[in-house]
Tab-separated table of C-alpha atoms in Angstrom:
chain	number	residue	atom	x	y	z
D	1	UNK	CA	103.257	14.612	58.677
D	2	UNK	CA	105.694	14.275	61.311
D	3	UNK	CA	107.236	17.490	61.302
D	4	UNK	CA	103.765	19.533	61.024
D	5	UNK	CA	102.822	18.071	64.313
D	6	UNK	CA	105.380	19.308	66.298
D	7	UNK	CA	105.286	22.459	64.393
D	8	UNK	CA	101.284	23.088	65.445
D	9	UNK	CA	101.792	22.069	69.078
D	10	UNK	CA	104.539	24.489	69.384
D	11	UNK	CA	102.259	27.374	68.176
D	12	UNK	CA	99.247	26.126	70.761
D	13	UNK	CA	101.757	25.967	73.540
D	14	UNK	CA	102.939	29.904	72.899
D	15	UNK	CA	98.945	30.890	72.270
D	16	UNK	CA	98.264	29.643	75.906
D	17	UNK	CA	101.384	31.507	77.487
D	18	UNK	CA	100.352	33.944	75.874
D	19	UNK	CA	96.316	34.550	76.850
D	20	UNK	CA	97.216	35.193	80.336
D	21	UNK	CA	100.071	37.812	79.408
D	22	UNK	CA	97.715	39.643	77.606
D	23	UNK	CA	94.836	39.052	80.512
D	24	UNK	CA	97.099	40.844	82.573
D	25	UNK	CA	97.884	43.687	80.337
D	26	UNK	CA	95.050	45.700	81.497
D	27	UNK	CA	95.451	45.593	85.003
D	28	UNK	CA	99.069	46.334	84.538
D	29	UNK	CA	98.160	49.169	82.212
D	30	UNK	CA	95.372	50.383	84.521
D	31	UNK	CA	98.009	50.121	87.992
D	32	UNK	CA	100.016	52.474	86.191
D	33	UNK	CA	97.624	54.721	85.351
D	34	UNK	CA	96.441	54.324	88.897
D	35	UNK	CA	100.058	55.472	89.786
D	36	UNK	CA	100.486	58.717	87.741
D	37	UNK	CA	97.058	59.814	88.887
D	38	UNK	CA	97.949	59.760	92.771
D	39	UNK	CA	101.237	61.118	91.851
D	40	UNK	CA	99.323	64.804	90.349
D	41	UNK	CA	97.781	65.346	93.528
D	42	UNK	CA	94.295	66.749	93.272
D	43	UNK	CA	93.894	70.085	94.465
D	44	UNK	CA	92.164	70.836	97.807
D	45	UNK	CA	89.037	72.973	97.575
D	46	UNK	CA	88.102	75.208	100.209
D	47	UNK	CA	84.322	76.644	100.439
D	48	UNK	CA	84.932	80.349	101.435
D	49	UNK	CA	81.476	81.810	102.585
D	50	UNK	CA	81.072	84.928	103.840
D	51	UNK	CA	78.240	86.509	105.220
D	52	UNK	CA	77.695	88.529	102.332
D	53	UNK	CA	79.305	89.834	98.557
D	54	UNK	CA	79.154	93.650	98.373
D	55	UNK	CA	80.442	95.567	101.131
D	56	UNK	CA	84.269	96.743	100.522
D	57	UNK	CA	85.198	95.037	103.624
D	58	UNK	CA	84.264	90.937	102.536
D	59	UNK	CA	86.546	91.597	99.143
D	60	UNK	CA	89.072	92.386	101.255
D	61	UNK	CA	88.320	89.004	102.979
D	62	UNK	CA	88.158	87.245	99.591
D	63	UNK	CA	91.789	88.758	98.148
D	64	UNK	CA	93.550	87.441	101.372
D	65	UNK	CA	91.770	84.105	101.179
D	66	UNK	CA	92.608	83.905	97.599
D	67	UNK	CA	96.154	84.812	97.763
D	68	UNK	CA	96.441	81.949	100.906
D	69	UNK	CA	95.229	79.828	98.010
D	70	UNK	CA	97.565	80.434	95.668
D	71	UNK	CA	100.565	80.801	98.152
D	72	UNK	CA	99.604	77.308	99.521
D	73	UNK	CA	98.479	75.778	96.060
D	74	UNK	CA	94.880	75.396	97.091
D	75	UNK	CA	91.636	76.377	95.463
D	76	UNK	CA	89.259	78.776	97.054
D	77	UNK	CA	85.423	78.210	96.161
D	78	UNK	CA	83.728	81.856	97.099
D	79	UNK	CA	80.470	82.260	97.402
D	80	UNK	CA	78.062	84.113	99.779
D	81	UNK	CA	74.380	85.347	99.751
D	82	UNK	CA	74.456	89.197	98.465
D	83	UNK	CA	72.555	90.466	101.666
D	84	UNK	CA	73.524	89.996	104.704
D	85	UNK	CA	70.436	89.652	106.428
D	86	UNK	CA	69.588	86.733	104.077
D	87	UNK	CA	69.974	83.685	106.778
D	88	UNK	CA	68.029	81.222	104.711
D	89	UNK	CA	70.448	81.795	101.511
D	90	UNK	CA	73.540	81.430	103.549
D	91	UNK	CA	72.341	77.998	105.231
D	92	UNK	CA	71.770	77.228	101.743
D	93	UNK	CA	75.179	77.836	100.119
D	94	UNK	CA	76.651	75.904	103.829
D	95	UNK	CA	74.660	72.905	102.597
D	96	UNK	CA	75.208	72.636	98.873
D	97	UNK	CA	78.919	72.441	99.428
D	98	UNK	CA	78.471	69.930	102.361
D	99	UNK	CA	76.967	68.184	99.192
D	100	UNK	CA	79.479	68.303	96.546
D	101	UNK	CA	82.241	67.523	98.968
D	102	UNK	CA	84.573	69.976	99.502
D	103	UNK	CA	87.270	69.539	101.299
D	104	UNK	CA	87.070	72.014	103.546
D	105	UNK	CA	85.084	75.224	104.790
D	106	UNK	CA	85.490	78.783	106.184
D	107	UNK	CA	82.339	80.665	107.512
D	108	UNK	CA	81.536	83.998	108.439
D	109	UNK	CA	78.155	83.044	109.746
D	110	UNK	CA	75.818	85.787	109.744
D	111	UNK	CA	73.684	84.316	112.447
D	112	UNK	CA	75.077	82.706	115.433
D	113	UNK	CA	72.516	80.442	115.713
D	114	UNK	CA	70.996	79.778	112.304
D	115	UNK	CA	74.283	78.642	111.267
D	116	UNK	CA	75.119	76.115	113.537
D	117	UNK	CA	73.508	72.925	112.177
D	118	UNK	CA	74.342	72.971	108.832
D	119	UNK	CA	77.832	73.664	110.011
D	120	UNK	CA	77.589	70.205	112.369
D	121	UNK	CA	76.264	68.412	109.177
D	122	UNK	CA	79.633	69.613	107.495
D	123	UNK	CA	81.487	68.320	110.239
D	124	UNK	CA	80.020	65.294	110.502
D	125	UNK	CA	80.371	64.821	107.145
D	126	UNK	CA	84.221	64.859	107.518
D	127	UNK	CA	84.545	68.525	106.335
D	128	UNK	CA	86.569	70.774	108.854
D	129	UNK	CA	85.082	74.121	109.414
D	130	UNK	CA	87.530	77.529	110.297
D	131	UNK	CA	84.853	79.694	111.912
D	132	UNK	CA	85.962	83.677	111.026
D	133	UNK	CA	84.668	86.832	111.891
D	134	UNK	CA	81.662	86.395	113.516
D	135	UNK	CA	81.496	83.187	116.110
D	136	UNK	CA	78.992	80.760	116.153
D	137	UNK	CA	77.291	78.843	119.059
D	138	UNK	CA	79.218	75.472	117.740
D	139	UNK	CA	82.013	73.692	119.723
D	140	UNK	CA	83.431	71.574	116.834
D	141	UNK	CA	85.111	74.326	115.020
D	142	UNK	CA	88.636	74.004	114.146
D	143	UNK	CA	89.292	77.409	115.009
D	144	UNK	CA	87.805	80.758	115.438
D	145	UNK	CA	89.474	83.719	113.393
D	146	UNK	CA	88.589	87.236	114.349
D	147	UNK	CA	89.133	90.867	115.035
D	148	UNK	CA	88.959	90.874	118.527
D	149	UNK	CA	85.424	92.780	118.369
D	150	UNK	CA	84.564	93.512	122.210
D	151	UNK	CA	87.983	95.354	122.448
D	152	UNK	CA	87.579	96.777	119.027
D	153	UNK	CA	84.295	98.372	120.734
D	154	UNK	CA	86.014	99.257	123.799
D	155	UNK	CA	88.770	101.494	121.152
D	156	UNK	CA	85.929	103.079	119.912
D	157	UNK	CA	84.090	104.168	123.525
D	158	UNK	CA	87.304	105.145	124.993
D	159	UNK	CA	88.350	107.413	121.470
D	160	UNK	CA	84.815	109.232	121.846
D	161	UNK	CA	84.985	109.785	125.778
D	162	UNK	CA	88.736	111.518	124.703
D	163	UNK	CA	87.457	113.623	121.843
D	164	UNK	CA	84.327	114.363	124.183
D	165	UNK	CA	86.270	115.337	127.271
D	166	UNK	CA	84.817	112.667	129.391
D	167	UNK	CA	81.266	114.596	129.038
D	168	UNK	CA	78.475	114.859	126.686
D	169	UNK	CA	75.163	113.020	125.077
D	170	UNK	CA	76.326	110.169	122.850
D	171	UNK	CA	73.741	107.483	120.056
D	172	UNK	CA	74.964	104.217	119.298
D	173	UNK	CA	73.364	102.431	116.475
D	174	UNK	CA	73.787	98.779	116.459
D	175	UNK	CA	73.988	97.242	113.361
D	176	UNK	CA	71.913	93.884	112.835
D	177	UNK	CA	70.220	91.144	115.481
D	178	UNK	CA	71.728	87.951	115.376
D	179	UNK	CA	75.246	89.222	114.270
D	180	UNK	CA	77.647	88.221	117.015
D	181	UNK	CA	80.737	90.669	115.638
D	182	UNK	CA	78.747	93.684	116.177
D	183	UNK	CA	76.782	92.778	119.497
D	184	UNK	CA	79.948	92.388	120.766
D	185	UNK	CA	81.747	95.854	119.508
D	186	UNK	CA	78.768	97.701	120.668
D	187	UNK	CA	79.010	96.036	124.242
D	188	UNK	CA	82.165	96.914	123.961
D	189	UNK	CA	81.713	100.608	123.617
D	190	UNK	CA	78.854	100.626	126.112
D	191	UNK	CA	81.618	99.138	128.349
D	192	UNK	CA	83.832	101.611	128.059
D	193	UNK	CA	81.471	104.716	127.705
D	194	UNK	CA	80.160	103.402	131.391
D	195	UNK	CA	83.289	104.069	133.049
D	196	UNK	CA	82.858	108.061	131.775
D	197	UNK	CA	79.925	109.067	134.857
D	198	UNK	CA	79.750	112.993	132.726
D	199	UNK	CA	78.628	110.811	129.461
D	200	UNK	CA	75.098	109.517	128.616
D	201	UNK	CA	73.986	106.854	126.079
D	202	UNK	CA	70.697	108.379	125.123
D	203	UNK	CA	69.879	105.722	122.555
D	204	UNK	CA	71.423	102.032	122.078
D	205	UNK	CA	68.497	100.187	120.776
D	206	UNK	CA	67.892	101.353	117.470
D	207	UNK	CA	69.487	99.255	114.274
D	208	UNK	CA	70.780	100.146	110.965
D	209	UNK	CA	69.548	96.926	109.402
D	210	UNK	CA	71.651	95.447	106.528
D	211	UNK	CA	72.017	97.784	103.932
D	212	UNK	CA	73.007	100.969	103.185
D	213	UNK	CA	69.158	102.236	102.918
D	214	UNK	CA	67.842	100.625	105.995
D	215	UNK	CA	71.049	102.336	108.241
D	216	UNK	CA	70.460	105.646	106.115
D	217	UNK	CA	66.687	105.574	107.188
D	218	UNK	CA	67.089	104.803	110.794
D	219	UNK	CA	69.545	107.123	110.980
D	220	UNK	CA	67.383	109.788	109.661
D	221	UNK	CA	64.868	108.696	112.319
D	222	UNK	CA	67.526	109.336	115.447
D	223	UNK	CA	68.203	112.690	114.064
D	224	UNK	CA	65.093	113.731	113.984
D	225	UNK	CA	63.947	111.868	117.344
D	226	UNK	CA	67.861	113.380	119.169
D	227	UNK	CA	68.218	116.797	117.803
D	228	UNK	CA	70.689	117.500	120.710
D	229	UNK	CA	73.783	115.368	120.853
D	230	UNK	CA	77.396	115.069	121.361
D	231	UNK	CA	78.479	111.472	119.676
D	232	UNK	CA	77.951	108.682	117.370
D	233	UNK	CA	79.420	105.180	117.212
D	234	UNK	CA	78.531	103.029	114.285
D	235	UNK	CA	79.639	99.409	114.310
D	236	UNK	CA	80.239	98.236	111.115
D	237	UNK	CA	80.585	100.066	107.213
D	238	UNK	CA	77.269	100.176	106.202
D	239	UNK	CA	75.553	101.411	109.092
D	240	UNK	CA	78.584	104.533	109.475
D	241	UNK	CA	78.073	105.197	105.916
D	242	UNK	CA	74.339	105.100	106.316
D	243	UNK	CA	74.774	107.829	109.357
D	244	UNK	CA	77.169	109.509	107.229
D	245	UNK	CA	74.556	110.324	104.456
D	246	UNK	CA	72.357	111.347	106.712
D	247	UNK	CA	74.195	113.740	108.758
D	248	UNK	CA	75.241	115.182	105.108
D	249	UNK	CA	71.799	115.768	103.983
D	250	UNK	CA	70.787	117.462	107.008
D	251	UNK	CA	73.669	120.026	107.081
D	252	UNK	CA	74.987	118.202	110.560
D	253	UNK	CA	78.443	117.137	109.569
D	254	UNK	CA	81.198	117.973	111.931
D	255	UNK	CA	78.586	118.881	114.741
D	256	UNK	CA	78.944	116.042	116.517
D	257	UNK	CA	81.804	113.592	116.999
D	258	UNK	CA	80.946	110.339	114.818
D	259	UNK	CA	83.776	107.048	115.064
D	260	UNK	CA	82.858	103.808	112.780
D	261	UNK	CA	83.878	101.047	112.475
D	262	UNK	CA	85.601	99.378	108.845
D	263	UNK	CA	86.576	101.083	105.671
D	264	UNK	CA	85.183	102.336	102.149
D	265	UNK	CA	86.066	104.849	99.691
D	266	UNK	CA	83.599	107.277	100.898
D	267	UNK	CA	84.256	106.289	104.451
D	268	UNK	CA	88.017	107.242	103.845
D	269	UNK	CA	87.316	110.225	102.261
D	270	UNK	CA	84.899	111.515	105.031
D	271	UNK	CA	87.908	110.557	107.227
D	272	UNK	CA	90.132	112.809	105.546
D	273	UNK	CA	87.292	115.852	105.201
D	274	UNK	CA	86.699	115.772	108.817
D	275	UNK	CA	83.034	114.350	108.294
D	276	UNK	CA	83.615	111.319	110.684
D	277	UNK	CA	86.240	111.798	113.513
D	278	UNK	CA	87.771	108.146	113.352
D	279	UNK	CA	87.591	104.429	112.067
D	280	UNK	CA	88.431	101.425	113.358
D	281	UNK	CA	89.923	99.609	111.389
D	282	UNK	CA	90.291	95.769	111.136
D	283	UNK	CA	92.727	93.448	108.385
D	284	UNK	CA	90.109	92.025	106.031
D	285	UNK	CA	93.035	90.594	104.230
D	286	UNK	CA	94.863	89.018	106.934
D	287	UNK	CA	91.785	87.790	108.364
D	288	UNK	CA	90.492	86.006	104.887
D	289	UNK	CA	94.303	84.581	104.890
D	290	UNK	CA	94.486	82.723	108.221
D	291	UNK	CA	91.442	81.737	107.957
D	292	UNK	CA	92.226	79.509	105.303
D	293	UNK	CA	95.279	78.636	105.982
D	294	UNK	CA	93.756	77.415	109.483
D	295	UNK	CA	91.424	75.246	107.237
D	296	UNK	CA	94.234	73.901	104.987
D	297	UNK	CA	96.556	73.315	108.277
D	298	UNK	CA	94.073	71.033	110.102
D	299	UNK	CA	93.363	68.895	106.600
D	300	UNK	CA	97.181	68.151	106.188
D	301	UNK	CA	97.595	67.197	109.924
D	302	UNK	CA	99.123	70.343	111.241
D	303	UNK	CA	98.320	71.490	114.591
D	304	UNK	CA	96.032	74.525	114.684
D	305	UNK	CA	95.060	77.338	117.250
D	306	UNK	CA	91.891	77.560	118.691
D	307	UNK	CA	91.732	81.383	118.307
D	308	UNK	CA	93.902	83.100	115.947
D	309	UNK	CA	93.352	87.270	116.664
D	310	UNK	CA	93.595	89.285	113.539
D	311	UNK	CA	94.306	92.494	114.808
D	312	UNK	CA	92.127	96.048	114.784
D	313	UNK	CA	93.403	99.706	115.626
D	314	UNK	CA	92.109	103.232	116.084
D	315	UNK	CA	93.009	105.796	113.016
D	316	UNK	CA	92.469	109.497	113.262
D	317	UNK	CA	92.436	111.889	110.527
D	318	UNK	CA	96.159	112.707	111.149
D	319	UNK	CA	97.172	109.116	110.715
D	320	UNK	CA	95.250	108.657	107.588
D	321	UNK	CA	98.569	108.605	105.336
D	322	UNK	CA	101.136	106.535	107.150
D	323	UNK	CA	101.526	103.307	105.134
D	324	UNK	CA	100.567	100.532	107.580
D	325	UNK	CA	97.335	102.954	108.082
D	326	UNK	CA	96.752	102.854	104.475
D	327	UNK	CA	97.334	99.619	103.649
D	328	UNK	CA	94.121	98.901	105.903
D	329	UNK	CA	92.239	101.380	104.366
D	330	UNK	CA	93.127	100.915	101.147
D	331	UNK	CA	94.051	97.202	100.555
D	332	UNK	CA	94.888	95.701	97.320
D	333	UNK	CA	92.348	94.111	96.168
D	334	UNK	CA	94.224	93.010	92.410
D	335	UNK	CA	93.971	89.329	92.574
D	336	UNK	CA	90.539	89.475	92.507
D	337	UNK	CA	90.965	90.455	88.795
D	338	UNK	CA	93.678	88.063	87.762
């Protein structure tokens, strides 16, 4: 009997040193876990929405904004409405990714105004916005990234006036109310066609509309209301590829002197045939780049510009094949498909 005592009060004294050890184990266990999960970052997610998914010109956009992504080890969320017209589906995708909590968000608004609250509900949510290519009546951005358009418009006037001689009857058809990017090419070009007195502006007040179809029809409507004119400017791809068609169907093709304003396939070839006279041209790619690395910048603490310009330029027919020419006209679009 009097060594089993001993024996059992030895055992009770290790149980109870050991019942808090093992108390502990889990929150030891779980601050390590804790540990490896902070140390495999999470990777930021940046909303990319632009203003709409099937023109040439916003995949362009998307590849540089992807390969910012992958170049800054980032992920890039894209997602748009498919016309760009739709203001109700764009506010839409704004606010379902204020929702899930992204980290951060790049906008091509496609209304300068219809855009702006669910942009300051982002923001006040904690979620920097990068405003790019189109600006939008907002003062919290963290930066605006753009073509500069109202120059891009002046390029255009000044090209036509050349080509023109500093005389002649000239159309402009504007491309959609609401859209800032455009307003401001096509003041742009009235800007500089106003400093020509021999040239007139004998219509500025029709517009293409979003699509192909609508810019086709109201072109077909200025040819037959203007049978009698000198030049066309078209601000944006699908209203100078709606024009396009319908010069083409009514024999009028090289008649006139027609400059646009972005590329496509068709648009470059027309270039190259002599069907339209001259593009301007902006850098899709570069501008879907810095735009999120202006976004990605401001979350990690960097300082950021205001206004970051991404560049646009004047190509003729006979510059159609010099490399930093076709590089805009042409750009690589492969990591889209990787």
């Amino acid at each position: 009997m009097s060594t089993s005592t001993p024996a059992r009060a030895l055992r009770k004294a290790s149980t109870l040193l050991t019942l808090p050890l093992l108390a502990t184990l889990p929150v030891l266990l779980g601050a390590c876990g804790n540990e490896s999960e902070a140390g495999a970052e999470k990777a930021l997610q940046i909303a990319v929405i632009p203003k709409g998914t099937t023109h040439e010109y916003w995949k362009a956009v998307h590849a540089g904004a992807e390969g910012a992504a992958q170049e800054l080890g980032v992920q890039v969320v894209w997602k748009g409405p498919i016309k760009e017209d739709d203001r109700a589906a764009q506010v839409q995708v704004v606010e379902d990714f204020v929702v899930r909590g992204v980290d951060g968000i790049v906008l091509m608004p496609l209304d300068k105004v219809a855009l702006a609250p669910p942009a300051a509900e982002a923001h006040g949510r904690g979620i920097p916005v990068v405003i790019a290519d189109s600006d939008l009546d907002w003062k919290d951005r963290v930066s605006f990234v753009a073509t500069d358009n109202h120059h891009g418009g002046e390029l255009a006037g000044e090209a036509l006036a050349e080509m023109l001689g500093g005389d002649g009857r000239v159309i402009l058809l504007r491309y959609l109310e609401g859209s800032a990017s455009t307003a401001e090419r096509e003041q742009g070009f009235l800007d500089a066609i106003a400093k020509h007195d021999g040239i007139e502006v004998i219509s500025a007040n029709q517009y293409a509309g979003a699509s192909t179809e609508s810019a086709y029809k109201a072109s077909e409507d200025l040819l037959q209301s203007f049978p009698s004119f000198d030049g066309i400017f078209c601000p944006n791809e699908s209203a100078a590829f709606g024009m396009l068609r319908a010069l083409q169907d009514s024999g009028r093709t090289k008649t006139a002197k027609f400059i646009g304003f972005d590329a496509s396939e068709k648009l470059v070839a027309a270039l190259r045939e002599g069907e339209v006279d001259a593009l301007v041209l902006q850098d899709p790619v570069r501008m879907g780049d810095l735009a999120v690395r202006a976004c990605v910048d401001r979350i990690r603490g960097k300082a950021v510009e205001p206004r970051i310009d991404t560049g646009v330029v004047v190509v003729k027919s006979s510059e159609i094949d010099k490399p930093e020419v076709q590089a805009l006209l042409s750009p690589d679009l492969s990591i889209l498909n990787r």
